[in-house]
PDB file of N, CA and C in Angstrom:
ATOM      1  N   UNK C   1       0.844  -1.171   0.000  1.00 89.00           N
ATOM      2  CA  UNK C   1       0.000   0.000   0.000  1.00 89.00           C
ATOM      3  C   UNK C   1       0.889   1.233   0.000  1.00 89.00           C
ATOM      4  N   UNK C   2       0.536   2.177  -0.798  1.00 90.00           N
ATOM      5  CA  UNK C   2       1.281   3.433  -0.832  1.00 90.00           C
ATOM      6  C   UNK C   2       0.615   4.409   0.120  1.00 90.00           C
ATOM      7  N   UNK C   3       1.462   5.209   0.773  1.00 90.00           N
ATOM      8  CA  UNK C   3       0.952   6.248   1.657  1.00 90.00           C
ATOM      9  C   UNK C   3       1.927   7.415   1.649  1.00 90.00           C
ATOM     10  N   UNK C   4       1.450   8.580   1.997  1.00 92.00           N
ATOM     11  CA  UNK C   4       2.312   9.763   2.066  1.00 92.00           C
ATOM     12  C   UNK C   4       2.330  10.250   3.508  1.00 92.00           C
ATOM     13  N   UNK C   5       3.518  10.593   3.992  1.00 92.00           N
ATOM     14  CA  UNK C   5       3.652  11.116   5.348  1.00 92.00           C
ATOM     15  C   UNK C   5       4.546  12.345   5.318  1.00 92.00           C
ATOM     16  N   UNK C   6       4.428  13.172   6.322  1.00 95.00           N
ATOM     17  CA  UNK C   6       5.300  14.337   6.468  1.00 95.00           C
ATOM     18  C   UNK C   6       6.222  14.097   7.647  1.00 95.00           C
ATOM     19  N   UNK C   7       7.514  14.337   7.437  1.00 95.00           N
ATOM     20  CA  UNK C   7       8.524  14.150   8.477  1.00 95.00           C
ATOM     21  C   UNK C   7       9.375  15.402   8.587  1.00 95.00           C
ATOM     22  N   UNK C   8       9.864  15.691   9.778  1.00 96.00           N
ATOM     23  CA  UNK C   8      10.860  16.757   9.881  1.00 96.00           C
ATOM     24  C   UNK C   8      12.098  16.369   9.069  1.00 96.00           C
ATOM     25  N   UNK C   9      12.756  17.354   8.494  1.00 97.00           N
ATOM     26  CA  UNK C   9      13.932  17.094   7.659  1.00 97.00           C
ATOM     27  C   UNK C   9      14.988  16.274   8.387  1.00 97.00           C
ATOM     28  N   UNK C  10      15.211  16.576   9.661  1.00 97.00           N
ATOM     29  CA  UNK C  10      16.268  15.879  10.405  1.00 97.00           C
ATOM     30  C   UNK C  10      15.969  14.383  10.534  1.00 97.00           C
ATOM     31  N   UNK C  11      14.711  14.028  10.763  1.00 97.00           N
ATOM     32  CA  UNK C  11      14.343  12.608  10.870  1.00 97.00           C
ATOM     33  C   UNK C  11      14.480  11.931   9.513  1.00 97.00           C
ATOM     34  N   UNK C  12      14.035  12.618   8.466  1.00 97.00           N
ATOM     35  CA  UNK C  12      14.151  12.061   7.122  1.00 97.00           C
ATOM     36  C   UNK C  12      15.611  11.779   6.778  1.00 97.00           C
ATOM     37  N   UNK C  13      16.486  12.727   7.075  1.00 97.00           N
ATOM     38  CA  UNK C  13      17.907  12.560   6.751  1.00 97.00           C
ATOM     39  C   UNK C  13      18.531  11.411   7.545  1.00 97.00           C
ATOM     40  N   UNK C  14      18.174  11.290   8.823  1.00 97.00           N
ATOM     41  CA  UNK C  14      18.684  10.168   9.628  1.00 97.00           C
ATOM     42  C   UNK C  14      18.177   8.841   9.079  1.00 97.00           C
ATOM     43  N   UNK C  15      16.915   8.813   8.687  1.00 97.00           N
ATOM     44  CA  UNK C  15      16.332   7.589   8.141  1.00 97.00           C
ATOM     45  C   UNK C  15      16.999   7.212   6.822  1.00 97.00           C
ATOM     46  N   UNK C  16      17.261   8.192   5.982  1.00 97.00           N
ATOM     47  CA  UNK C  16      17.938   7.925   4.709  1.00 97.00           C
ATOM     48  C   UNK C  16      19.321   7.328   4.951  1.00 97.00           C
ATOM     49  N   UNK C  17      20.050   7.905   5.903  1.00 98.00           N
ATOM     50  CA  UNK C  17      21.399   7.416   6.204  1.00 98.00           C
ATOM     51  C   UNK C  17      21.341   5.997   6.761  1.00 98.00           C
ATOM     52  N   UNK C  18      20.380   5.725   7.624  1.00 98.00           N
ATOM     53  CA  UNK C  18      20.256   4.388   8.204  1.00 98.00           C
ATOM     54  C   UNK C  18      19.856   3.368   7.143  1.00 98.00           C
ATOM     55  N   UNK C  19      18.924   3.727   6.281  1.00 98.00           N
ATOM     56  CA  UNK C  19      18.512   2.814   5.207  1.00 98.00           C
ATOM     57  C   UNK C  19      19.709   2.459   4.330  1.00 98.00           C
ATOM     58  N   UNK C  20      20.513   3.449   3.995  1.00 98.00           N
ATOM     59  CA  UNK C  20      21.706   3.215   3.180  1.00 98.00           C
ATOM     60  C   UNK C  20      22.687   2.300   3.913  1.00 98.00           C
ATOM     61  N   UNK C  21      22.896   2.582   5.192  1.00 98.00           N
ATOM     62  CA  UNK C  21      23.820   1.778   6.004  1.00 98.00           C
ATOM     63  C   UNK C  21      23.359   0.326   6.104  1.00 98.00           C
ATOM     64  N   UNK C  22      22.044   0.117   6.234  1.00 97.00           N
ATOM     65  CA  UNK C  22      21.499  -1.233   6.383  1.00 97.00           C
ATOM     66  C   UNK C  22      21.224  -1.922   5.052  1.00 97.00           C
ATOM     67  N   UNK C  23      21.349  -1.187   3.973  1.00 98.00           N
ATOM     68  CA  UNK C  23      21.079  -1.762   2.661  1.00 98.00           C
ATOM     69  C   UNK C  23      19.600  -1.999   2.424  1.00 98.00           C
ATOM     70  N   UNK C  24      18.773  -1.116   2.973  1.00 98.00           N
ATOM     71  CA  UNK C  24      17.325  -1.236   2.825  1.00 98.00           C
ATOM     72  C   UNK C  24      16.791  -0.087   1.983  1.00 98.00           C
ATOM     73  N   UNK C  25      15.666  -0.333   1.358  1.00 97.00           N
ATOM     74  CA  UNK C  25      14.990   0.777   0.691  1.00 97.00           C
ATOM     75  C   UNK C  25      14.313   1.621   1.774  1.00 97.00           C
ATOM     76  N   UNK C  26      13.935   2.824   1.410  1.00 96.00           N
ATOM     77  CA  UNK C  26      13.226   3.695   2.344  1.00 96.00           C
ATOM     78  C   UNK C  26      11.941   3.013   2.820  1.00 96.00           C
ATOM     79  N   UNK C  27      11.213   2.405   1.905  1.00 96.00           N
ATOM     80  CA  UNK C  27       9.961   1.730   2.274  1.00 96.00           C
ATOM     81  C   UNK C  27      10.206   0.580   3.241  1.00 96.00           C
ATOM     82  N   UNK C  28      11.261  -0.200   2.982  1.00 97.00           N
ATOM     83  CA  UNK C  28      11.582  -1.316   3.882  1.00 97.00           C
ATOM     84  C   UNK C  28      11.926  -0.811   5.282  1.00 97.00           C
ATOM     85  N   UNK C  29      12.713   0.262   5.348  1.00 98.00           N
ATOM     86  CA  UNK C  29      13.090   0.816   6.647  1.00 98.00           C
ATOM     87  C   UNK C  29      11.859   1.303   7.405  1.00 98.00           C
ATOM     88  N   UNK C  30      11.000   2.052   6.732  1.00 97.00           N
ATOM     89  CA  UNK C  30       9.813   2.578   7.404  1.00 97.00           C
ATOM     90  C   UNK C  30       8.878   1.450   7.827  1.00 97.00           C
ATOM     91  N   UNK C  31       8.747   0.420   6.999  1.00 97.00           N
ATOM     92  CA  UNK C  31       7.891  -0.717   7.354  1.00 97.00           C
ATOM     93  C   UNK C  31       8.444  -1.437   8.581  1.00 97.00           C
ATOM     94  N   UNK C  32       9.758  -1.656   8.618  1.00 97.00           N
ATOM     95  CA  UNK C  32      10.378  -2.321   9.775  1.00 97.00           C
ATOM     96  C   UNK C  32      10.235  -1.472  11.038  1.00 97.00           C
ATOM     97  N   UNK C  33      10.422  -0.170  10.901  1.00 97.00           N
ATOM     98  CA  UNK C  33      10.309   0.727  12.053  1.00 97.00           C
ATOM     99  C   UNK C  33       8.881   0.732  12.597  1.00 97.00           C
ATOM    100  N   UNK C  34       7.913   0.795  11.711  1.00 96.00           N
ATOM    101  CA  UNK C  34       6.516   0.797  12.144  1.00 96.00           C
ATOM    102  C   UNK C  34       6.138  -0.540  12.763  1.00 96.00           C
ATOM    103  N   UNK C  35       6.622  -1.620  12.188  1.00 96.00           N
ATOM    104  CA  UNK C  35       6.364  -2.950  12.738  1.00 96.00           C
ATOM    105  C   UNK C  35       6.935  -3.065  14.155  1.00 96.00           C
ATOM    106  N   UNK C  36       8.150  -2.583  14.371  1.00 95.00           N
ATOM    107  CA  UNK C  36       8.770  -2.624  15.702  1.00 95.00           C
ATOM    108  C   UNK C  36       7.982  -1.767  16.688  1.00 95.00           C
ATOM    109  N   UNK C  37       7.525  -0.609  16.251  1.00 94.00           N
ATOM    110  CA  UNK C  37       6.742   0.276  17.112  1.00 94.00           C
ATOM    111  C   UNK C  37       5.429  -0.390  17.516  1.00 94.00           C
ATOM    112  N   UNK C  38       4.753  -1.002  16.557  1.00 93.00           N
ATOM    113  CA  UNK C  38       3.483  -1.670  16.849  1.00 93.00           C
ATOM    114  C   UNK C  38       3.680  -2.847  17.797  1.00 93.00           C
ATOM    115  N   UNK C  39       4.751  -3.597  17.609  1.00 92.00           N
ATOM    116  CA  UNK C  39       5.043  -4.734  18.480  1.00 92.00           C
ATOM    117  C   UNK C  39       5.295  -4.258  19.909  1.00 92.00           C
ATOM    118  N   UNK C  40       6.083  -3.195  20.057  1.00 92.00           N
ATOM    119  CA  UNK C  40       6.378  -2.659  21.381  1.00 92.00           C
ATOM    120  C   UNK C  40       5.107  -2.135  22.032  1.00 92.00           C
ATOM    121  N   UNK C  41       4.296  -1.423  21.262  1.00 89.00           N
ATOM    122  CA  UNK C  41       3.055  -0.868  21.805  1.00 89.00           C
ATOM    123  C   UNK C  41       2.139  -1.989  22.280  1.00 89.00           C
ATOM    124  N   UNK C  42       2.074  -3.082  21.525  1.00 92.00           N
ATOM    125  CA  UNK C  42       1.238  -4.216  21.905  1.00 92.00           C
ATOM    126  C   UNK C  42       1.743  -4.832  23.211  1.00 92.00           C
ATOM    127  N   UNK C  43       3.076  -4.982  23.358  1.00 91.00           N
ATOM    128  CA  UNK C  43       3.648  -5.521  24.601  1.00 91.00           C
ATOM    129  C   UNK C  43       3.328  -4.617  25.784  1.00 91.00           C
ATOM    130  N   UNK C  44       3.434  -3.305  25.570  1.00 90.00           N
ATOM    131  CA  UNK C  44       3.130  -2.356  26.641  1.00 90.00           C
ATOM    132  C   UNK C  44       1.669  -2.459  27.058  1.00 90.00           C
ATOM    133  N   UNK C  45       0.795  -2.652  26.078  1.00 91.00           N
ATOM    134  CA  UNK C  45      -0.635  -2.774  26.356  1.00 91.00           C
ATOM    135  C   UNK C  45      -0.916  -4.053  27.144  1.00 91.00           C
ATOM    136  N   UNK C  46      -0.291  -5.151  26.773  1.00 92.00           N
ATOM    137  CA  UNK C  46      -0.465  -6.415  27.490  1.00 92.00           C
ATOM    138  C   UNK C  46       0.057  -6.283  28.912  1.00 92.00           C
ATOM    139  N   UNK C  47       1.226  -5.661  29.080  1.00 91.00           N
ATOM    140  CA  UNK C  47       1.793  -5.460  30.407  1.00 91.00           C
ATOM    141  C   UNK C  47       0.860  -4.621  31.269  1.00 91.00           C
ATOM    142  N   UNK C  48       0.291  -3.580  30.699  1.00 91.00           N
ATOM    143  CA  UNK C  48      -0.650  -2.729  31.431  1.00 91.00           C
ATOM    144  C   UNK C  48      -1.863  -3.540  31.892  1.00 91.00           C
ATOM    145  N   UNK C  49      -2.393  -4.377  31.015  1.00 89.00           N
ATOM    146  CA  UNK C  49      -3.546  -5.201  31.379  1.00 89.00           C
ATOM    147  C   UNK C  49      -3.196  -6.198  32.478  1.00 89.00           C
ATOM    148  N   UNK C  50      -2.028  -6.819  32.388  1.00 89.00           N
ATOM    149  CA  UNK C  50      -1.598  -7.751  33.437  1.00 89.00           C
ATOM    150  C   UNK C  50      -1.415  -7.028  34.764  1.00 89.00           C
ATOM    151  N   UNK C  51      -0.832  -5.845  34.719  1.00 89.00           N
ATOM    152  CA  UNK C  51      -0.651  -5.073  35.946  1.00 89.00           C
ATOM    153  C   UNK C  51      -1.984  -4.716  36.584  1.00 89.00           C
ATOM    154  N   UNK C  52      -2.993  -4.442  35.773  1.00 88.00           N
ATOM    155  CA  UNK C  52      -4.320  -4.147  36.309  1.00 88.00           C
ATOM    156  C   UNK C  52      -4.899  -5.366  37.018  1.00 88.00           C
ATOM    157  N   UNK C  53      -4.727  -6.541  36.436  1.00 85.00           N
ATOM    158  CA  UNK C  53      -5.236  -7.766  37.052  1.00 85.00           C
ATOM    159  C   UNK C  53      -4.518  -8.030  38.364  1.00 85.00           C
ATOM    160  N   UNK C  54      -3.189  -7.971  38.333  1.00 83.00           N
ATOM    161  CA  UNK C  54      -2.417  -8.307  39.527  1.00 83.00           C
ATOM    162  C   UNK C  54      -2.491  -7.232  40.605  1.00 83.00           C
ATOM    163  N   UNK C  55      -2.934  -6.034  40.251  1.00 86.00           N
ATOM    164  CA  UNK C  55      -3.098  -4.982  41.255  1.00 86.00           C
ATOM    165  C   UNK C  55      -4.249  -5.309  42.199  1.00 86.00           C
ATOM    166  N   UNK C  56      -5.195  -6.114  41.726  1.00 85.00           N
ATOM    167  CA  UNK C  56      -6.356  -6.450  42.558  1.00 85.00           C
ATOM    168  C   UNK C  56      -6.260  -7.839  43.166  1.00 85.00           C
ATOM    169  N   UNK C  57      -5.280  -8.614  42.755  1.00 79.00           N
ATOM    170  CA  UNK C  57      -5.108  -9.975  43.263  1.00 79.00           C
ATOM    171  C   UNK C  57      -3.938 -10.024  44.235  1.00 79.00           C
ATOM    172  N   UNK C  58      -4.105 -10.779  45.297  1.00 78.00           N
ATOM    173  CA  UNK C  58      -3.022 -10.951  46.255  1.00 78.00           C
ATOM    174  C   UNK C  58      -1.961 -11.870  45.663  1.00 78.00           C
ATOM    175  N   UNK C  59      -0.711 -11.539  45.921  1.00 75.00           N
ATOM    176  CA  UNK C  59       0.376 -12.388  45.436  1.00 75.00           C
ATOM    177  C   UNK C  59       0.905 -13.292  46.543  1.00 75.00           C
ATOM    178  N   UNK C  60       0.246 -13.245  47.698  1.00 82.00           N
ATOM    179  CA  UNK C  60       0.676 -14.092  48.807  1.00 82.00           C
ATOM    180  C   UNK C  60       0.306 -15.544  48.533  1.00 82.00           C
ATOM    181  N   UNK C  61       1.194 -16.429  48.947  1.00 83.00           N
ATOM    182  CA  UNK C  61       0.945 -17.855  48.811  1.00 83.00           C
ATOM    183  C   UNK C  61       0.040 -18.297  49.954  1.00 83.00           C
ATOM    184  N   UNK C  62      -0.967 -19.054  49.642  1.00 87.00           N
ATOM    185  CA  UNK C  62      -1.877 -19.591  50.649  1.00 87.00           C
ATOM    186  C   UNK C  62      -1.062 -20.429  51.630  1.00 87.00           C
ATOM    187  N   UNK C  63      -1.168 -20.173  52.946  1.00 89.00           N
ATOM    188  CA  UNK C  63      -0.365 -20.910  53.925  1.00 89.00           C
ATOM    189  C   UNK C  63      -0.555 -22.425  53.852  1.00 89.00           C
ATOM    190  N   UNK C  64      -1.763 -22.882  53.595  1.00 92.00           N
ATOM    191  CA  UNK C  64      -2.014 -24.321  53.488  1.00 92.00           C
ATOM    192  C   UNK C  64      -1.281 -24.880  52.272  1.00 92.00           C
ATOM    193  N   UNK C  65      -1.358 -24.179  51.157  1.00 90.00           N
ATOM    194  CA  UNK C  65      -0.677 -24.618  49.942  1.00 90.00           C
ATOM    195  C   UNK C  65       0.836 -24.608  50.150  1.00 90.00           C
ATOM    196  N   UNK C  66       1.341 -23.607  50.844  1.00 88.00           N
ATOM    197  CA  UNK C  66       2.777 -23.538  51.115  1.00 88.00           C
ATOM    198  C   UNK C  66       3.221 -24.733  51.945  1.00 88.00           C
ATOM    199  N   UNK C  67       2.439 -25.109  52.937  1.00 90.00           N
ATOM    200  CA  UNK C  67       2.784 -26.256  53.795  1.00 90.00           C
ATOM    201  C   UNK C  67       2.754 -27.551  52.979  1.00 90.00           C
ATOM    202  N   UNK C  68       1.770 -27.717  52.127  1.00 92.00           N
ATOM    203  CA  UNK C  68       1.673 -28.917  51.291  1.00 92.00           C
ATOM    204  C   UNK C  68       2.883 -29.000  50.363  1.00 92.00           C
ATOM    205  N   UNK C  69       3.251 -27.876  49.768  1.00 89.00           N
ATOM    206  CA  UNK C  69       4.413 -27.872  48.878  1.00 89.00           C
ATOM    207  C   UNK C  69       5.689 -28.202  49.643  1.00 89.00           C
ATOM    208  N   UNK C  70       5.834 -27.631  50.832  1.00 88.00           N
ATOM    209  CA  UNK C  70       7.015 -27.897  51.643  1.00 88.00           C
ATOM    210  C   UNK C  70       7.100 -29.371  52.011  1.00 88.00           C
ATOM    211  N   UNK C  71       5.974 -29.962  52.372  1.00 89.00           N
ATOM    212  CA  UNK C  71       5.960 -31.366  52.793  1.00 89.00           C
ATOM    213  C   UNK C  71       6.212 -32.308  51.619  1.00 89.00           C
ATOM    214  N   UNK C  72       5.955 -31.849  50.407  1.00 91.00           N
ATOM    215  CA  UNK C  72       6.164 -32.712  49.239  1.00 91.00           C
ATOM    216  C   UNK C  72       7.638 -32.788  48.830  1.00 91.00           C
ATOM    217  N   UNK C  73       8.467 -31.897  49.367  1.00 89.00           N
ATOM    218  CA  UNK C  73       9.894 -31.929  49.049  1.00 89.00           C
ATOM    219  C   UNK C  73      10.566 -33.076  49.788  1.00 89.00           C
ATOM    220  N   UNK C  74      11.491 -33.756  49.142  1.00 87.00           N
ATOM    221  CA  UNK C  74      12.192 -34.842  49.830  1.00 87.00           C
ATOM    222  C   UNK C  74      13.084 -34.280  50.940  1.00 87.00           C
ATOM    223  N   UNK C  75      13.180 -35.030  52.012  1.00 80.00           N
ATOM    224  CA  UNK C  75      14.015 -34.609  53.141  1.00 80.00           C
ATOM    225  C   UNK C  75      15.475 -34.898  52.814  1.00 80.00           C
ATOM    226  N   UNK C  76      16.339 -33.931  53.083  1.00 81.00           N
ATOM    227  CA  UNK C  76      17.767 -34.117  52.840  1.00 81.00           C
ATOM    228  C   UNK C  76      18.528 -33.812  54.115  1.00 81.00           C
ATOM    229  N   UNK C  77      19.470 -34.664  54.443  1.00 79.00           N
ATOM    230  CA  UNK C  77      20.351 -34.401  55.577  1.00 79.00           C
ATOM    231  C   UNK C  77      21.555 -33.626  55.077  1.00 79.00           C
ATOM    232  N   UNK C  78      21.920 -32.616  55.798  1.00 74.00           N
ATOM    233  CA  UNK C  78      23.084 -31.822  55.423  1.00 74.00           C
ATOM    234  C   UNK C  78      24.207 -32.282  56.259  1.00 74.00           C
TER     235      UNK C  78
END
């Protein structure tokens, strides 16, 4: 898909230099940059949602469950 965007000259020049350095076309560089941005944004959104869930849930281990887990470990003499 073709699209037109406006960029500050300084960003355009840096992008041109990076594309040349990486051996990419301008379109390839912009597509990769946008893909990385979208991936990061998605991770941030997932992290935010997880933080909301865990903000309302206790992270303490149930004492009964802790005792059961402890008792299931084999006894070792030191």
